[in-house]
PDB file of C-alpha atoms in Angstrom:
ATOM      1  CA  UNK G  12       9.782  14.639 -28.089  1.00  0.00           C
ATOM      2  CA  UNK G  13       6.854  12.437 -27.110  1.00  0.00           C
ATOM      3  CA  UNK G  14       6.930  11.343 -23.470  1.00  0.00           C
ATOM      4  CA  UNK G  15       4.822   8.641 -21.919  1.00  0.00           C
ATOM      5  CA  UNK G  16       2.666   9.089 -18.858  1.00  0.00           C
ATOM      6  CA  UNK G  17       4.258   8.170 -15.552  1.00  0.00           C
ATOM      7  CA  UNK G  18       2.467   5.424 -13.672  1.00  0.00           C
ATOM      8  CA  UNK G  19       2.226   5.092  -9.903  1.00  0.00           C
ATOM      9  CA  UNK G  20       0.980   2.220  -7.757  1.00  0.00           C
ATOM     10  CA  UNK G  21      -0.911   2.722  -4.499  1.00  0.00           C
ATOM     11  CA  UNK G  22      -0.794  -0.534  -2.540  1.00  0.00           C
ATOM     12  CA  UNK G  23      -3.149  -0.924   0.403  1.00  0.00           C
ATOM     13  CA  UNK G  24      -2.729  -2.796   3.640  1.00  0.00           C
ATOM     14  CA  UNK G  25      -4.403  -6.146   4.083  1.00  0.00           C
ATOM     15  CA  UNK G  26      -2.318  -8.293   6.467  1.00  0.00           C
ATOM     16  CA  UNK G  27      -1.986 -11.820   4.987  1.00  0.00           C
ATOM     17  CA  UNK G  28      -3.696 -10.676   1.786  1.00  0.00           C
ATOM     18  CA  UNK G  29      -0.478  -8.857   0.827  1.00  0.00           C
ATOM     19  CA  UNK G  30       0.586 -11.456  -1.792  1.00  0.00           C
ATOM     20  CA  UNK G  31      -2.257 -10.142  -3.962  1.00  0.00           C
ATOM     21  CA  UNK G  32       0.037  -7.188  -4.702  1.00  0.00           C
ATOM     22  CA  UNK G  33       2.671  -9.566  -6.041  1.00  0.00           C
ATOM     23  CA  UNK G  34       0.126 -10.981  -8.453  1.00  0.00           C
ATOM     24  CA  UNK G  35      -0.853  -7.500  -9.619  1.00  0.00           C
ATOM     25  CA  UNK G  36       2.777  -6.494 -10.221  1.00  0.00           C
ATOM     26  CA  UNK G  37       3.328  -9.783 -12.089  1.00  0.00           C
ATOM     27  CA  UNK G  38       0.447  -9.034 -14.460  1.00  0.00           C
ATOM     28  CA  UNK G  39       1.461  -5.409 -14.999  1.00  0.00           C
ATOM     29  CA  UNK G  40       5.030  -6.365 -15.844  1.00  0.00           C
ATOM     30  CA  UNK G  41       3.879  -9.084 -18.222  1.00  0.00           C
ATOM     31  CA  UNK G  42       1.657  -6.565 -20.009  1.00  0.00           C
ATOM     32  CA  UNK G  43       4.493  -4.047 -20.303  1.00  0.00           C
ATOM     33  CA  UNK G  44       2.877  -1.492 -17.986  1.00  0.00           C
ATOM     34  CA  UNK G  45       5.645   0.713 -16.520  1.00  0.00           C
ATOM     35  CA  UNK G  46       5.818   1.321 -12.769  1.00  0.00           C
ATOM     36  CA  UNK G  47       7.477   4.655 -12.010  1.00  0.00           C
ATOM     37  CA  UNK G  48       6.642   5.067  -8.315  1.00  0.00           C
ATOM     38  CA  UNK G  49       4.964   3.177  -5.471  1.00  0.00           C
ATOM     39  CA  UNK G  50       3.358   4.218  -2.209  1.00  0.00           C
ATOM     40  CA  UNK G  51       2.345   1.493   0.193  1.00  0.00           C
ATOM     41  CA  UNK G  52       0.655   1.070   3.541  1.00  0.00           C
ATOM     42  CA  UNK G  53       1.240  -1.912   5.806  1.00  0.00           C
ATOM     43  CA  UNK G  54       1.415  -5.084   3.672  1.00  0.00           C
ATOM     44  CA  UNK G  55       1.514  -2.815   0.617  1.00  0.00           C
ATOM     45  CA  UNK G  56       4.596  -1.117   2.024  1.00  0.00           C
ATOM     46  CA  UNK G  57       6.392  -4.441   2.419  1.00  0.00           C
ATOM     47  CA  UNK G  58       5.700  -5.606  -1.139  1.00  0.00           C
ATOM     48  CA  UNK G  59       6.248  -2.139  -2.611  1.00  0.00           C
ATOM     49  CA  UNK G  60       9.547  -1.635  -0.804  1.00  0.00           C
ATOM     50  CA  UNK G  61      10.892  -4.999  -1.930  1.00  0.00           C
ATOM     51  CA  UNK G  62       9.973  -4.322  -5.555  1.00  0.00           C
ATOM     52  CA  UNK G  63      11.356  -0.780  -5.544  1.00  0.00           C
ATOM     53  CA  UNK G  64      14.572  -2.050  -3.988  1.00  0.00           C
ATOM     54  CA  UNK G  65      15.143  -4.266  -6.993  1.00  0.00           C
ATOM     55  CA  UNK G  66      13.590  -7.663  -6.261  1.00  0.00           C
ATOM     56  CA  UNK G  67      12.317  -9.220  -9.467  1.00  0.00           C
ATOM     57  CA  UNK G  68       8.938 -10.925  -9.779  1.00  0.00           C
ATOM     58  CA  UNK G  69      10.213 -14.486  -9.066  1.00  0.00           C
ATOM     59  CA  UNK G  70      11.917 -13.187  -5.918  1.00  0.00           C
ATOM     60  CA  UNK G  71       8.770 -11.332  -4.899  1.00  0.00           C
ATOM     61  CA  UNK G  72       6.713 -14.485  -5.327  1.00  0.00           C
ATOM     62  CA  UNK G  73       9.174 -16.408  -3.149  1.00  0.00           C
ATOM     63  CA  UNK G  74       9.021 -13.663  -0.519  1.00  0.00           C
ATOM     64  CA  UNK G  75       5.228 -13.831  -0.532  1.00  0.00           C
ATOM     65  CA  UNK G  76       4.994 -17.573   0.022  1.00  0.00           C
ATOM     66  CA  UNK G  77       7.901 -17.824   2.478  1.00  0.00           C
ATOM     67  CA  UNK G  78       6.881 -14.988   4.800  1.00  0.00           C
ATOM     68  CA  UNK G  79       4.873 -15.812   7.920  1.00  0.00           C
ATOM     69  CA  UNK G  80       4.448 -14.693  11.504  1.00  0.00           C
ATOM     70  CA  UNK G  81       7.592 -16.519  12.664  1.00  0.00           C
ATOM     71  CA  UNK G  82       9.812 -14.666  10.171  1.00  0.00           C
ATOM     72  CA  UNK G  83       8.761 -11.161  11.245  1.00  0.00           C
ATOM     73  CA  UNK G  84       7.109 -11.316  14.676  1.00  0.00           C
ATOM     74  CA  UNK G  85       8.110 -11.926  18.268  1.00  0.00           C
ATOM     75  CA  UNK G  86       6.865 -11.111  21.741  1.00  0.00           C
ATOM     76  CA  UNK G  87       7.071  -7.457  22.741  1.00  0.00           C
ATOM     77  CA  UNK G  88       8.213  -5.917  26.022  1.00  0.00           C
ATOM     78  CA  UNK G  89       6.618  -2.612  25.109  1.00  0.00           C
ATOM     79  CA  UNK G  90       3.569  -1.348  26.954  1.00  0.00           C
ATOM     80  CA  UNK G  91       2.213  -0.313  23.541  1.00  0.00           C
ATOM     81  CA  UNK G  92       1.864  -3.792  22.038  1.00  0.00           C
ATOM     82  CA  UNK G  93       1.851  -7.532  22.688  1.00  0.00           C
ATOM     83  CA  UNK G  94       3.888  -8.351  19.579  1.00  0.00           C
ATOM     84  CA  UNK G  95       6.995  -6.770  18.063  1.00  0.00           C
ATOM     85  CA  UNK G  96       7.967  -6.646  14.404  1.00  0.00           C
ATOM     86  CA  UNK G  97      11.618  -5.990  15.290  1.00  0.00           C
ATOM     87  CA  UNK G  98      12.560  -9.194  13.404  1.00  0.00           C
ATOM     88  CA  UNK G  99      11.137  -7.680  10.236  1.00  0.00           C
ATOM     89  CA  UNK G 100      14.029  -5.224   9.925  1.00  0.00           C
ATOM     90  CA  UNK G 101      16.903  -7.740   9.619  1.00  0.00           C
ATOM     91  CA  UNK G 102      14.615  -9.980   7.539  1.00  0.00           C
ATOM     92  CA  UNK G 103      14.094  -7.222   4.979  1.00  0.00           C
ATOM     93  CA  UNK G 104      17.732  -6.149   5.149  1.00  0.00           C
ATOM     94  CA  UNK G 105      18.809  -9.696   4.267  1.00  0.00           C
ATOM     95  CA  UNK G 106      16.634  -9.450   1.160  1.00  0.00           C
ATOM     96  CA  UNK G 107      17.474  -5.975  -0.144  1.00  0.00           C
ATOM     97  CA  UNK G 108      20.267  -4.620   2.044  1.00  0.00           C
ATOM     98  CA  UNK G 109      20.321  -1.922   4.715  1.00  0.00           C
ATOM     99  CA  UNK G 110      19.278   0.846   2.342  1.00  0.00           C
ATOM    100  CA  UNK G 111      17.769   4.312   2.548  1.00  0.00           C
ATOM    101  CA  UNK G 112      14.349   4.981   1.039  1.00  0.00           C
ATOM    102  CA  UNK G 113      15.931   7.667  -1.155  1.00  0.00           C
ATOM    103  CA  UNK G 114      18.327   5.174  -2.752  1.00  0.00           C
ATOM    104  CA  UNK G 115      15.815   2.732  -4.224  1.00  0.00           C
ATOM    105  CA  UNK G 116      15.741   1.918  -7.927  1.00  0.00           C
ATOM    106  CA  UNK G 117      12.085   3.043  -8.105  1.00  0.00           C
ATOM    107  CA  UNK G 118      10.845   5.993  -5.997  1.00  0.00           C
ATOM    108  CA  UNK G 119       8.960   4.734  -2.950  1.00  0.00           C
ATOM    109  CA  UNK G 120       6.897   6.131  -0.082  1.00  0.00           C
ATOM    110  CA  UNK G 121       5.985   4.183   3.044  1.00  0.00           C
ATOM    111  CA  UNK G 122       2.842   5.456   4.754  1.00  0.00           C
ATOM    112  CA  UNK G 123       2.697   5.402   8.542  1.00  0.00           C
ATOM    113  CA  UNK G 124       0.441   7.008  11.115  1.00  0.00           C
ATOM    114  CA  UNK G 125       1.697   9.577  13.618  1.00  0.00           C
ATOM    115  CA  UNK G 126      -0.141   8.373  16.725  1.00  0.00           C
ATOM    116  CA  UNK G 127       0.222  11.622  18.660  1.00  0.00           C
ATOM    117  CA  UNK G 128      -1.177  13.826  15.897  1.00  0.00           C
ATOM    118  CA  UNK G 129      -3.508  11.299  14.276  1.00  0.00           C
ATOM    119  CA  UNK G 130      -2.338  11.967  10.714  1.00  0.00           C
ATOM    120  CA  UNK G 131      -0.659   9.982   7.943  1.00  0.00           C
ATOM    121  CA  UNK G 132       3.071  10.529   7.521  1.00  0.00           C
ATOM    122  CA  UNK G 133       4.793   9.889   4.189  1.00  0.00           C
ATOM    123  CA  UNK G 134       8.253   8.415   4.738  1.00  0.00           C
ATOM    124  CA  UNK G 135      10.446   9.286   1.757  1.00  0.00           C
ATOM    125  CA  UNK G 136      13.822   9.080   3.463  1.00  0.00           C
ATOM    126  CA  UNK G 137      15.508   7.094   6.209  1.00  0.00           C
ATOM    127  CA  UNK G 138      16.158   3.395   6.744  1.00  0.00           C
ATOM    128  CA  UNK G 139      13.835   1.382   4.514  1.00  0.00           C
ATOM    129  CA  UNK G 140      13.452  -1.565   6.869  1.00  0.00           C
ATOM    130  CA  UNK G 141      12.406   0.701   9.739  1.00  0.00           C
ATOM    131  CA  UNK G 142       9.881   2.547   7.585  1.00  0.00           C
ATOM    132  CA  UNK G 143       8.297  -0.725   6.459  1.00  0.00           C
ATOM    133  CA  UNK G 144       8.208  -2.105   9.993  1.00  0.00           C
ATOM    134  CA  UNK G 145       6.433   1.017  11.244  1.00  0.00           C
ATOM    135  CA  UNK G 146       3.946   0.918   8.371  1.00  0.00           C
ATOM    136  CA  UNK G 147       3.022  -2.679   9.296  1.00  0.00           C
ATOM    137  CA  UNK G 148       2.669  -2.144  13.050  1.00  0.00           C
ATOM    138  CA  UNK G 149      -1.047  -2.428  13.854  1.00  0.00           C
ATOM    139  CA  UNK G 150      -1.718  -0.258  16.948  1.00  0.00           C
ATOM    140  CA  UNK G 151      -2.829  -2.062  20.066  1.00  0.00           C
ATOM    141  CA  UNK G 152      -1.351  -5.344  18.840  1.00  0.00           C
ATOM    142  CA  UNK G 153       2.064  -4.606  17.314  1.00  0.00           C
ATOM    143  CA  UNK G 154       4.364  -2.228  19.176  1.00  0.00           C
ATOM    144  CA  UNK G 155       4.833   1.087  17.305  1.00  0.00           C
ATOM    145  CA  UNK G 156       8.164   2.467  16.109  1.00  0.00           C
ATOM    146  CA  UNK G 157       9.788   5.763  17.080  1.00  0.00           C
ATOM    147  CA  UNK G 158      10.976   7.651  13.985  1.00  0.00           C
ATOM    148  CA  UNK G 159      12.420  11.162  14.302  1.00  0.00           C
ATOM    149  CA  UNK G 160      10.627  11.700  17.600  1.00  0.00           C
ATOM    150  CA  UNK G 161       7.259  10.496  16.308  1.00  0.00           C
ATOM    151  CA  UNK G 162       5.572   7.319  17.498  1.00  0.00           C
ATOM    152  CA  UNK G 163       4.570   5.676  14.222  1.00  0.00           C
ATOM    153  CA  UNK G 164       2.173   2.822  13.582  1.00  0.00           C
ATOM    154  CA  UNK G 165       0.302   1.167  10.704  1.00  0.00           C
ATOM    155  CA  UNK G 166      -0.314   3.556   7.808  1.00  0.00           C
ATOM    156  CA  UNK G 167      -3.615   1.850   7.094  1.00  0.00           C
ATOM    157  CA  UNK G 168      -5.160   3.550  10.111  1.00  0.00           C
ATOM    158  CA  UNK G 169      -5.196   6.939   8.377  1.00  0.00           C
ATOM    159  CA  UNK G 170      -4.412   6.281   4.690  1.00  0.00           C
ATOM    160  CA  UNK G 171      -4.921   2.667   3.735  1.00  0.00           C
ATOM    161  CA  UNK G 172      -4.949   3.207  -0.042  1.00  0.00           C
ATOM    162  CA  UNK G 173      -2.269   5.909  -0.471  1.00  0.00           C
ATOM    163  CA  UNK G 174      -3.289   7.462  -3.777  1.00  0.00           C
ATOM    164  CA  UNK G 175      -2.481  10.965  -2.557  1.00  0.00           C
ATOM    165  CA  UNK G 176       1.006   9.894  -1.496  1.00  0.00           C
ATOM    166  CA  UNK G 177       1.953   8.381  -4.850  1.00  0.00           C
ATOM    167  CA  UNK G 178       0.330  11.156  -6.882  1.00  0.00           C
ATOM    168  CA  UNK G 179       2.479  13.656  -4.982  1.00  0.00           C
ATOM    169  CA  UNK G 180       5.528  11.803  -6.343  1.00  0.00           C
ATOM    170  CA  UNK G 181       4.854  13.273  -9.786  1.00  0.00           C
ATOM    171  CA  UNK G 182       2.990  10.477 -11.549  1.00  0.00           C
ATOM    172  CA  UNK G 183       0.270  11.076 -14.137  1.00  0.00           C
ATOM    173  CA  UNK G 184      -1.775   7.919 -13.677  1.00  0.00           C
ATOM    174  CA  UNK G 185      -2.447   6.048 -10.426  1.00  0.00           C
ATOM    175  CA  UNK G 186      -3.331   2.369 -10.227  1.00  0.00           C
ATOM    176  CA  UNK G 187      -4.633   1.494  -6.765  1.00  0.00           C
ATOM    177  CA  UNK G 188      -4.922  -2.022  -5.372  1.00  0.00           C
ATOM    178  CA  UNK G 189      -7.488  -2.393  -2.598  1.00  0.00           C
ATOM    179  CA  UNK G 190      -7.150  -5.434  -0.313  1.00  0.00           C
ATOM    180  CA  UNK G 191      -9.880  -4.438   2.146  1.00  0.00           C
ATOM    181  CA  UNK G 192     -12.697  -5.787   0.005  1.00  0.00           C
ATOM    182  CA  UNK G 193     -15.461  -6.179   2.623  1.00  0.00           C
ATOM    183  CA  UNK G 194     -18.101  -8.807   3.201  1.00  0.00           C
ATOM    184  CA  UNK G 195     -21.150  -8.619   5.467  1.00  0.00           C
ATOM    185  CA  UNK G 196     -22.171 -11.761   7.376  1.00  0.00           C
ATOM    186  CA  UNK G 197     -25.623 -10.840   8.637  1.00  0.00           C
ATOM    187  CA  UNK G 198     -26.069 -14.267  10.234  1.00  0.00           C
ATOM    188  CA  UNK G 199     -23.264 -13.441  12.697  1.00  0.00           C
ATOM    189  CA  UNK G 200     -25.332 -10.668  14.241  1.00  0.00           C
ATOM    190  CA  UNK G 201     -23.395  -8.057  16.160  1.00  0.00           C
ATOM    191  CA  UNK G 202     -20.049  -9.706  15.371  1.00  0.00           C
ATOM    192  CA  UNK G 203     -20.831  -9.557  11.665  1.00  0.00           C
ATOM    193  CA  UNK G 204     -21.821  -5.907  12.021  1.00  0.00           C
ATOM    194  CA  UNK G 205     -18.567  -5.105  13.838  1.00  0.00           C
ATOM    195  CA  UNK G 206     -16.366  -6.973  11.353  1.00  0.00           C
ATOM    196  CA  UNK G 207     -18.006  -5.255   8.375  1.00  0.00           C
ATOM    197  CA  UNK G 208     -17.701  -1.853  10.043  1.00  0.00           C
ATOM    198  CA  UNK G 209     -13.979  -2.331  10.707  1.00  0.00           C
ATOM    199  CA  UNK G 210     -13.365  -3.395   7.107  1.00  0.00           C
ATOM    200  CA  UNK G 211     -15.263  -0.391   5.788  1.00  0.00           C
ATOM    201  CA  UNK G 212     -13.493   2.036   8.128  1.00  0.00           C
ATOM    202  CA  UNK G 213     -10.067   0.828   7.071  1.00  0.00           C
ATOM    203  CA  UNK G 214     -11.012   0.634   3.409  1.00  0.00           C
ATOM    204  CA  UNK G 215     -12.090   4.255   3.289  1.00  0.00           C
ATOM    205  CA  UNK G 216      -9.379   5.653   5.594  1.00  0.00           C
ATOM    206  CA  UNK G 217      -7.667   8.480   3.733  1.00  0.00           C
ATOM    207  CA  UNK G 218     -10.149   8.563   0.841  1.00  0.00           C
ATOM    208  CA  UNK G 219      -7.860   6.890  -1.703  1.00  0.00           C
ATOM    209  CA  UNK G 220     -10.622   4.511  -2.722  1.00  0.00           C
ATOM    210  CA  UNK G 221     -12.309   7.389  -4.546  1.00  0.00           C
ATOM    211  CA  UNK G 222      -9.207   9.074  -5.986  1.00  0.00           C
ATOM    212  CA  UNK G 223      -7.459   6.451  -8.129  1.00  0.00           C
ATOM    213  CA  UNK G 224      -7.443   6.573 -11.916  1.00  0.00           C
ATOM    214  CA  UNK G 225      -7.728   2.784 -11.951  1.00  0.00           C
ATOM    215  CA  UNK G 226      -8.980   0.745  -8.997  1.00  0.00           C
ATOM    216  CA  UNK G 227      -8.128  -2.943  -8.853  1.00  0.00           C
ATOM    217  CA  UNK G 228     -10.402  -4.899  -6.527  1.00  0.00           C
ATOM    218  CA  UNK G 229      -9.501  -8.600  -6.391  1.00  0.00           C
ATOM    219  CA  UNK G 230     -12.153 -11.199  -5.593  1.00  0.00           C
ATOM    220  CA  UNK G 231     -11.041 -11.680  -1.985  1.00  0.00           C
ATOM    221  CA  UNK G 232     -14.143 -10.701  -0.006  1.00  0.00           C
ATOM    222  CA  UNK G 233     -14.477 -13.116   2.898  1.00  0.00           C
ATOM    223  CA  UNK G 234     -10.940 -14.463   2.570  1.00  0.00           C
ATOM    224  CA  UNK G 235      -8.874 -14.746   5.729  1.00  0.00           C
ATOM    225  CA  UNK G 236      -6.700 -11.807   6.811  1.00  0.00           C
ATOM    226  CA  UNK G 237      -4.450 -13.976   8.978  1.00  0.00           C
ATOM    227  CA  UNK G 238      -3.727 -17.117   6.972  1.00  0.00           C
ATOM    228  CA  UNK G 239      -0.046 -16.935   5.998  1.00  0.00           C
ATOM    229  CA  UNK G 240       0.168 -20.488   4.677  1.00  0.00           C
ATOM    230  CA  UNK G 241       2.057 -21.143   1.452  1.00  0.00           C
ATOM    231  CA  UNK G 242      -1.086 -22.472  -0.228  1.00  0.00           C
ATOM    232  CA  UNK G 243      -3.113 -19.385   0.693  1.00  0.00           C
ATOM    233  CA  UNK G 244      -0.361 -17.021  -0.402  1.00  0.00           C
ATOM    234  CA  UNK G 245      -0.189 -18.725  -3.795  1.00  0.00           C
ATOM    235  CA  UNK G 246      -3.966 -18.374  -4.097  1.00  0.00           C
ATOM    236  CA  UNK G 247      -3.728 -14.654  -3.297  1.00  0.00           C
ATOM    237  CA  UNK G 248      -1.038 -14.180  -5.941  1.00  0.00           C
ATOM    238  CA  UNK G 249      -3.262 -15.850  -8.536  1.00  0.00           C
ATOM    239  CA  UNK G 250      -6.257 -13.707  -7.522  1.00  0.00           C
ATOM    240  CA  UNK G 251      -4.112 -10.582  -7.868  1.00  0.00           C
ATOM    241  CA  UNK G 252      -3.002 -11.592 -11.346  1.00  0.00           C
ATOM    242  CA  UNK G 253      -6.572 -12.248 -12.439  1.00  0.00           C
ATOM    243  CA  UNK G 254      -7.836  -8.923 -11.082  1.00  0.00           C
ATOM    244  CA  UNK G 255      -5.030  -6.963 -12.759  1.00  0.00           C
ATOM    245  CA  UNK G 256      -5.405  -8.759 -16.077  1.00  0.00           C
ATOM    246  CA  UNK G 257      -9.042  -7.680 -16.228  1.00  0.00           C
ATOM    247  CA  UNK G 258      -7.939  -4.059 -16.013  1.00  0.00           C
ATOM    248  CA  UNK G 259      -5.021  -4.192 -18.484  1.00  0.00           C
ATOM    249  CA  UNK G 260      -7.093  -3.009 -21.498  1.00  0.00           C
ATOM    250  CA  UNK G 261      -8.435  -0.066 -19.482  1.00  0.00           C
ATOM    251  CA  UNK G 262      -4.965   0.880 -18.281  1.00  0.00           C
ATOM    252  CA  UNK G 263      -3.389   0.648 -21.741  1.00  0.00           C
ATOM    253  CA  UNK G 264      -6.164   2.765 -23.245  1.00  0.00           C
ATOM    254  CA  UNK G 265      -5.709   5.438 -20.588  1.00  0.00           C
ATOM    255  CA  UNK G 266      -1.934   5.531 -21.021  1.00  0.00           C
ATOM    256  CA  UNK G 267      -2.296   5.841 -24.788  1.00  0.00           C
ATOM    257  CA  UNK G 268      -4.722   8.720 -24.429  1.00  0.00           C
ATOM    258  CA  UNK G 269      -3.325  12.162 -25.193  1.00  0.00           C
ATOM    259  CA  UNK G 270      -3.307  14.645 -22.344  1.00  0.00           C
ATOM    260  CA  UNK G 271      -5.673  16.987 -24.155  1.00  0.00           C
ATOM    261  CA  UNK G 272      -8.161  14.149 -24.565  1.00  0.00           C
ATOM    262  CA  UNK G 273      -8.589  13.901 -20.819  1.00  0.00           C
ATOM    263  CA  UNK G 274     -11.033  15.929 -18.769  1.00  0.00           C
ATOM    264  CA  UNK G 275      -9.201  19.107 -17.710  1.00  0.00           C
ATOM    265  CA  UNK G 276      -8.668  19.651 -13.983  1.00  0.00           C
ATOM    266  CA  UNK G 277     -10.588  22.282 -12.097  1.00  0.00           C
ATOM    267  CA  UNK G 278      -8.852  25.624 -12.362  1.00  0.00           C
ATOM    268  CA  UNK G 279      -8.684  28.599 -10.071  1.00  0.00           C
ATOM    269  CA  UNK G 280      -8.525  30.989 -13.035  1.00  0.00           C
ATOM    270  CA  UNK G 281      -4.739  31.010 -13.219  1.00  0.00           C
ATOM    271  CA  UNK G 282      -4.442  27.663 -14.917  1.00  0.00           C
ATOM    272  CA  UNK G 283      -3.521  26.019 -11.613  1.00  0.00           C
ATOM    273  CA  UNK G 284      -5.541  23.132 -10.271  1.00  0.00           C
ATOM    274  CA  UNK G 285      -7.226  23.976  -6.999  1.00  0.00           C
ATOM    275  CA  UNK G 286      -6.169  21.809  -4.094  1.00  0.00           C
ATOM    276  CA  UNK G 287      -9.494  21.025  -2.494  1.00  0.00           C
ATOM    277  CA  UNK G 288      -8.468  17.810  -0.763  1.00  0.00           C
ATOM    278  CA  UNK G 289      -7.014  18.323   2.718  1.00  0.00           C
ATOM    279  CA  UNK G 290      -4.709  15.354   2.139  1.00  0.00           C
ATOM    280  CA  UNK G 291      -3.040  17.144  -0.776  1.00  0.00           C
ATOM    281  CA  UNK G 292      -2.534  20.211   1.358  1.00  0.00           C
ATOM    282  CA  UNK G 293      -1.025  18.050   4.050  1.00  0.00           C
ATOM    283  CA  UNK G 294       1.659  16.792   1.670  1.00  0.00           C
ATOM    284  CA  UNK G 295       3.132  20.274   1.848  1.00  0.00           C
ATOM    285  CA  UNK G 296       3.216  20.215   5.642  1.00  0.00           C
ATOM    286  CA  UNK G 297       6.536  19.345   7.313  1.00  0.00           C
ATOM    287  CA  UNK G 298       4.747  17.104   9.798  1.00  0.00           C
ATOM    288  CA  UNK G 299       3.429  14.844   7.057  1.00  0.00           C
ATOM    289  CA  UNK G 300       6.720  14.243   5.244  1.00  0.00           C
ATOM    290  CA  UNK G 301       9.805  12.533   6.628  1.00  0.00           C
TER     291      UNK G 301
END
């Protein structure tokens, strides 16, 4: 019996640019592209979790334009951050219920960073709202979250475009959506240098940028990371749709391609692909999976 290729989405962080992901999902659904698994970091975790929990595109679009700092953030009493995302948990629970990651309609992984060990952690079980909150908690600004004895913060610190995480979920083809599209403002001098360096560091954290089968890069270079206005969110959704639509022919061609038409993986002589990437090895480590 002929089986189709399984498709996974890797959704990057990007703060207020998160609605771009909603636009991408909108375009993929409209084109009939299946989504069999999602891994998300930070803003990508929020959108990915909501979709995997069963929210349909119109509900996702409403979530994107209605969400702002006041709905998820408050002052923190923690010595680890000035702001707390504690409000994000009941906010997400009101939308999708108090559910476990394992119980979602579509398999999902939230990527967080273990601050003590400095590695990405792939959350595939436990309370969904807590996993998403931890994945969105930017260290030094947002107070981190304790999960199973580990102090967890924003997944974008160590794996901003979690291609490895979603590929480990058994998919054949990975579509990655990168929201850290950088811009260099030379006229700003040292501040421009610093801003560009931070964008590049986050963009390449984890190496997913180079590992996707299809990379979607929306035209958002220079757009604000912190503008949560309704108008800006709607613009981001439209930019996500446009970027995804450009890639639809490429994606459909790849999914229609027979397995034996593709370039064979490197083999160690036993017909088994060599795991040369340390991130793939880490997936097998207990410390990287929760």
